[in-house]
PDB file of C-alpha atoms in Angstrom:
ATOM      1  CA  UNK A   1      71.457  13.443   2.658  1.00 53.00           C
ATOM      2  CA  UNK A   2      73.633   9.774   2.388  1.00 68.00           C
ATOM      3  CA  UNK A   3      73.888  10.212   6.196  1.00 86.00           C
ATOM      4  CA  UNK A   4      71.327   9.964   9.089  1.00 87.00           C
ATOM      5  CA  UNK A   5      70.129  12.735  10.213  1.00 90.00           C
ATOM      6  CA  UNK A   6      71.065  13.457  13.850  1.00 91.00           C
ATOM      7  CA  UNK A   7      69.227  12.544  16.982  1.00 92.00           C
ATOM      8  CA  UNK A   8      67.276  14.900  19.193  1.00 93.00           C
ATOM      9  CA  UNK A   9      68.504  15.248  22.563  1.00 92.00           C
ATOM     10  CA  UNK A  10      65.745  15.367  25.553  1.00 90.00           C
ATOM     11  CA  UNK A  11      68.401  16.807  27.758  1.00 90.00           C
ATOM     12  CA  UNK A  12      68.205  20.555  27.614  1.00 93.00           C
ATOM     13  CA  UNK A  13      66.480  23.094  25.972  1.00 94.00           C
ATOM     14  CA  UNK A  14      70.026  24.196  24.332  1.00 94.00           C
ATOM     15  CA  UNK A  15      70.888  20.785  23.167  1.00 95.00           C
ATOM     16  CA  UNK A  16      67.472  20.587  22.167  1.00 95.00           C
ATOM     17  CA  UNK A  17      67.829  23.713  19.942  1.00 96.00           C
ATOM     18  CA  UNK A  18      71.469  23.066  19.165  1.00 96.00           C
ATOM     19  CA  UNK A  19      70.123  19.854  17.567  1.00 96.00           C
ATOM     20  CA  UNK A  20      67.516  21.588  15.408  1.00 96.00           C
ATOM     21  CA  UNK A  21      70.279  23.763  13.946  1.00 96.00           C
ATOM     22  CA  UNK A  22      72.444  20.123  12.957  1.00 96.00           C
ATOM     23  CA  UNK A  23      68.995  19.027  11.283  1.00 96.00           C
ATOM     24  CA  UNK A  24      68.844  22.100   9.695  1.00 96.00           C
ATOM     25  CA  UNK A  25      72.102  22.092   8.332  1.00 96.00           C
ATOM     26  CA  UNK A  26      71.943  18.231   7.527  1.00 96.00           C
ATOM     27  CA  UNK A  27      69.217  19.244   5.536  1.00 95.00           C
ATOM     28  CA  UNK A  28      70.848  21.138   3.102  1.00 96.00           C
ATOM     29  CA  UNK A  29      67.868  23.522   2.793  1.00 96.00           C
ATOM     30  CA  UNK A  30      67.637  27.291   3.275  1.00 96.00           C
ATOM     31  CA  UNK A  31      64.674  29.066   5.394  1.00 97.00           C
ATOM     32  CA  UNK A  32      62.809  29.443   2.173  1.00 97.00           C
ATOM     33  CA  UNK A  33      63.135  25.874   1.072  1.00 97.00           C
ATOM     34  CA  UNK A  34      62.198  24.752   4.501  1.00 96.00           C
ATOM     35  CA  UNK A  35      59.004  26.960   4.792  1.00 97.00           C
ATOM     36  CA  UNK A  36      58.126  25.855   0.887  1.00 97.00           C
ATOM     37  CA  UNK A  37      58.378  22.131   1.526  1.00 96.00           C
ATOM     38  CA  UNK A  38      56.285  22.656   5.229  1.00 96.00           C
ATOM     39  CA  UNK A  39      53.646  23.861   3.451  1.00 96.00           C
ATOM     40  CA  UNK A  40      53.343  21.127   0.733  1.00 96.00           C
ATOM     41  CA  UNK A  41      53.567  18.788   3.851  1.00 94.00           C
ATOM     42  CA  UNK A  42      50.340  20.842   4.938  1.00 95.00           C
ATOM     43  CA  UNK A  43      52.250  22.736   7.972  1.00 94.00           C
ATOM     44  CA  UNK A  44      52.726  26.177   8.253  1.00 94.00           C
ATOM     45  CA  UNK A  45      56.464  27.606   9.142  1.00 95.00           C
ATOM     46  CA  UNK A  46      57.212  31.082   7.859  1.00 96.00           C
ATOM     47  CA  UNK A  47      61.104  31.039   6.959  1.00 94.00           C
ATOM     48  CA  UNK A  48      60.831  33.853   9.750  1.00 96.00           C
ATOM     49  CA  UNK A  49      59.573  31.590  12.657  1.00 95.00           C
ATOM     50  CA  UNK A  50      62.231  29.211  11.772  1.00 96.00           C
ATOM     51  CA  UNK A  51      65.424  31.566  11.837  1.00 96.00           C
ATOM     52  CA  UNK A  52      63.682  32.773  15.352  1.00 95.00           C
ATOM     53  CA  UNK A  53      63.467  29.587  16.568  1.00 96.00           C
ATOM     54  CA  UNK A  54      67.116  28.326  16.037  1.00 96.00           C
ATOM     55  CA  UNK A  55      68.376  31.794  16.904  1.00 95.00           C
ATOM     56  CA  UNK A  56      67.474  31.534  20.612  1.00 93.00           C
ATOM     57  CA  UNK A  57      67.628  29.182  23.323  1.00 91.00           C
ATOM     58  CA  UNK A  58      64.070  28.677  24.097  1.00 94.00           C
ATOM     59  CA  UNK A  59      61.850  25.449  23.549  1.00 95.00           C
ATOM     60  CA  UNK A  60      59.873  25.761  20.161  1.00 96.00           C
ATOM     61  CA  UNK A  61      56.631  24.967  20.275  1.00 95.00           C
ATOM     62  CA  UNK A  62      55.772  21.173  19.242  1.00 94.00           C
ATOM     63  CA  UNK A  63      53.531  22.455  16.028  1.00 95.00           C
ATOM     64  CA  UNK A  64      56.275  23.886  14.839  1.00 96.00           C
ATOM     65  CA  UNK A  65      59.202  20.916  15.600  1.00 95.00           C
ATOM     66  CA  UNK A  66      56.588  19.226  13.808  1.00 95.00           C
ATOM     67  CA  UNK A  67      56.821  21.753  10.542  1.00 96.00           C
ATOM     68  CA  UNK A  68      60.423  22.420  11.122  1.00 96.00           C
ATOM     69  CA  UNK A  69      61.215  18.206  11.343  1.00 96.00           C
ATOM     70  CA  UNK A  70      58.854  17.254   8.766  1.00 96.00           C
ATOM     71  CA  UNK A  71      60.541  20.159   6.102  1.00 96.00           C
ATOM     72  CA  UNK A  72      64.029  18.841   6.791  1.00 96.00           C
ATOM     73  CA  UNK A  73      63.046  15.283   5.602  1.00 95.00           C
ATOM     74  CA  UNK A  74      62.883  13.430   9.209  1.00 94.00           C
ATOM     75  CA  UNK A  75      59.433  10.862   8.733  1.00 90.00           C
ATOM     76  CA  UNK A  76      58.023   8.740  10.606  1.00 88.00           C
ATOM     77  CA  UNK A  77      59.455   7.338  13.842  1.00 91.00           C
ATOM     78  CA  UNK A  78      62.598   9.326  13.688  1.00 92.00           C
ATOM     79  CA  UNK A  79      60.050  12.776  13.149  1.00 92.00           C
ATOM     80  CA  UNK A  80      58.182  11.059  16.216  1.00 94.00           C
ATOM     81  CA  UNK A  81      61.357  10.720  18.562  1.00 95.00           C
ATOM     82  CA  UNK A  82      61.739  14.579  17.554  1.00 95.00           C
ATOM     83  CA  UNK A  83      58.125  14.878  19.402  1.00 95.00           C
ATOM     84  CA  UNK A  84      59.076  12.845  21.900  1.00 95.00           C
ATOM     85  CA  UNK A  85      62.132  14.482  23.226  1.00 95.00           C
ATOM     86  CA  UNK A  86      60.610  17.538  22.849  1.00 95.00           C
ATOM     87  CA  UNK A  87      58.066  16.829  25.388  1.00 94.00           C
ATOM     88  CA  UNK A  88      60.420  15.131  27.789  1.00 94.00           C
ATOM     89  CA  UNK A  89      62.158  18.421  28.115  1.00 94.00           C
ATOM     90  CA  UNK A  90      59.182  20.549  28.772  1.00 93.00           C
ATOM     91  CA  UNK A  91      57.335  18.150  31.214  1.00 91.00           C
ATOM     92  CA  UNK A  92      60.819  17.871  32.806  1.00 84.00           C
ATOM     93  CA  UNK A  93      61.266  21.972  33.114  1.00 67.00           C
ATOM     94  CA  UNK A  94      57.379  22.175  34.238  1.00 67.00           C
ATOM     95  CA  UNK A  95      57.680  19.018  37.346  1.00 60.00           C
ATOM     96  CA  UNK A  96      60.932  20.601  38.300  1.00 56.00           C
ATOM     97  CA  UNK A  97      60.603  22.903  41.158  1.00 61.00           C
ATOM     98  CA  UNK A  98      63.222  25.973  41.360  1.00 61.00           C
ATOM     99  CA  UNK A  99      66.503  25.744  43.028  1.00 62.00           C
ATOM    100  CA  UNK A 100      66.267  27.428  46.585  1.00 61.00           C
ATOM    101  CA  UNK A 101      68.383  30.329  46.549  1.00 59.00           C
ATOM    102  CA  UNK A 102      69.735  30.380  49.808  1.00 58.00           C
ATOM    103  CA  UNK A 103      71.928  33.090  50.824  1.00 56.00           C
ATOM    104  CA  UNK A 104      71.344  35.021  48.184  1.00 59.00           C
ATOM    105  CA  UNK A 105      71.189  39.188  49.231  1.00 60.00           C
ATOM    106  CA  UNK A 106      68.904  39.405  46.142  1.00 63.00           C
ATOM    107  CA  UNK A 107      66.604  36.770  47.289  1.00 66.00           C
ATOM    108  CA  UNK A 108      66.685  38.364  50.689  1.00 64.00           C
ATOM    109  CA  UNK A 109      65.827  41.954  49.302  1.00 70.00           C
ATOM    110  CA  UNK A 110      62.909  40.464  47.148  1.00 76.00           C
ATOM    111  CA  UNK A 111      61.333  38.827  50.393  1.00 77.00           C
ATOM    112  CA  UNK A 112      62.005  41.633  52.787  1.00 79.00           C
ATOM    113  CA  UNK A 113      60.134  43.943  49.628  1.00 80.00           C
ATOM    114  CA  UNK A 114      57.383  41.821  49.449  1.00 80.00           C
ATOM    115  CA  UNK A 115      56.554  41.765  53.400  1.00 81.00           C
ATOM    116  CA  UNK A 116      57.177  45.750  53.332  1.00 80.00           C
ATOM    117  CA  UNK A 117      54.767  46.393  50.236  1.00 82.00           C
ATOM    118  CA  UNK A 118      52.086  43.695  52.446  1.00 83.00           C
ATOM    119  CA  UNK A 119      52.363  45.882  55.523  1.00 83.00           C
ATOM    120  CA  UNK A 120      51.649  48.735  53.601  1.00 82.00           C
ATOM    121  CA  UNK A 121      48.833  47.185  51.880  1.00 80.00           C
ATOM    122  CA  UNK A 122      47.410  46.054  54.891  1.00 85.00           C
ATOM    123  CA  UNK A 123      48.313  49.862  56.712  1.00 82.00           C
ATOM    124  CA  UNK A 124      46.452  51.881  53.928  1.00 82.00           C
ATOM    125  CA  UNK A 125      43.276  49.505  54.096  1.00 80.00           C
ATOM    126  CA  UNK A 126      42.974  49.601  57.665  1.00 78.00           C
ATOM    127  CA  UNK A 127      42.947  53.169  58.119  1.00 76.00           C
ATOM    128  CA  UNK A 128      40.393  53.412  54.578  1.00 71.00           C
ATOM    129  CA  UNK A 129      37.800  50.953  56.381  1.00 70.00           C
ATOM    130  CA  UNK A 130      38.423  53.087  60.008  1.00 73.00           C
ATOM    131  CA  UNK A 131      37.587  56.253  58.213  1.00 72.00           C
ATOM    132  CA  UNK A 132      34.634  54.951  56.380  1.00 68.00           C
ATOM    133  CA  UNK A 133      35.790  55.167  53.093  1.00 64.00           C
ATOM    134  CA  UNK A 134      34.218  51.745  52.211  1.00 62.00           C
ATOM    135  CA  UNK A 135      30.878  52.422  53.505  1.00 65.00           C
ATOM    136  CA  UNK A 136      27.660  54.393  52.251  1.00 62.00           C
ATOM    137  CA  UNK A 137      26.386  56.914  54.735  1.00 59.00           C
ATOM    138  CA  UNK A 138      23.616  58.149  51.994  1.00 60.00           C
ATOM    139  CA  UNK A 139      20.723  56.431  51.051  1.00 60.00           C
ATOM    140  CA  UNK A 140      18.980  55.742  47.389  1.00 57.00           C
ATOM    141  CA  UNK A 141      15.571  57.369  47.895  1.00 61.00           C
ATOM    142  CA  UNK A 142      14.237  56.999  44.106  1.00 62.00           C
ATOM    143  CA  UNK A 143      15.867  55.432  41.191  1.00 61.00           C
ATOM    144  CA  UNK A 144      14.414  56.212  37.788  1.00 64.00           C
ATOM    145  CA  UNK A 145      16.404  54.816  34.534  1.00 63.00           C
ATOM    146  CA  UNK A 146      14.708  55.013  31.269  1.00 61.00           C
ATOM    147  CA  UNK A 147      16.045  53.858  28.130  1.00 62.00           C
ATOM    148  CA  UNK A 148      15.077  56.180  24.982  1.00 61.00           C
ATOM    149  CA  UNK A 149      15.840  55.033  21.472  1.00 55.00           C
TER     150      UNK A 149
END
């Protein structure tokens, strides 16, 4: 390890991840090495989580950047910028509202599906509560319970 060990991105959620696989491979270590030297850190990463977690393009959780950082060697404020960016990324993908999809014929089925499944909701309710389905014609003379044990 004579050379720094790369910077996380707070871009993306791929850069992120593509990131973790450069510290991984800066690292030197295999899955097993990583897990054994998390756990002597006092953090838990199964070799398994960590293949999982480079393997796909979704934001690790920050318990196990943590793990995952701290196995590969990265202390201190660089293991901290790791944190950092980390949460940059998610609070950025949380605040950001989604793209309107204007135009779209699938956005415009998916609306006209939803009013259509309302209108039937709202069909099949009114003609329950005009029949009487919803109310109790009988009434509760006597009620006797008794609890035997």
């Amino acid at each position: 390890m004579a050379t720094a060990p790369p910077t996380p991105p707070d871009t993306d959620t791929a850069a992120f991840v593509a990131a973790l696989r450069r510290l991984k491979a800066w690292s030197g270590l295999s899955y097993r090495q990583l897990e054994r030297r998390a756990t002597e850190a006092g953090h838990t990463l199964p070799y398994s989580t960590a293949a999982t977690m480079l393997g796909r393009e979704r934001l690790p959780r920050e318990q196990l950047v943590v793990a995952f950082v701290v196995a590969c060697g990265v202390r201190d404020d660089e293991a901290e910028a790791w944190v950092d960016a980390r949460t940059t990324i998610a609070c950025r993908h949380v605040a950001a509202p989604p793209a309107p999809n204007t135009g779209s014929k699938q956005s415009w089925r998916s609306r006209w599906a939803f009013v259509g499944a309302a209108a039937l909701v709202t069909a099949l309710l009114g003609g329950a509560v005009a029949s009487g389905a919803f109310t109790d014609d009988q009434e509760v003379h006597e009620t006797r319970t008794s609890l035997r044990l």
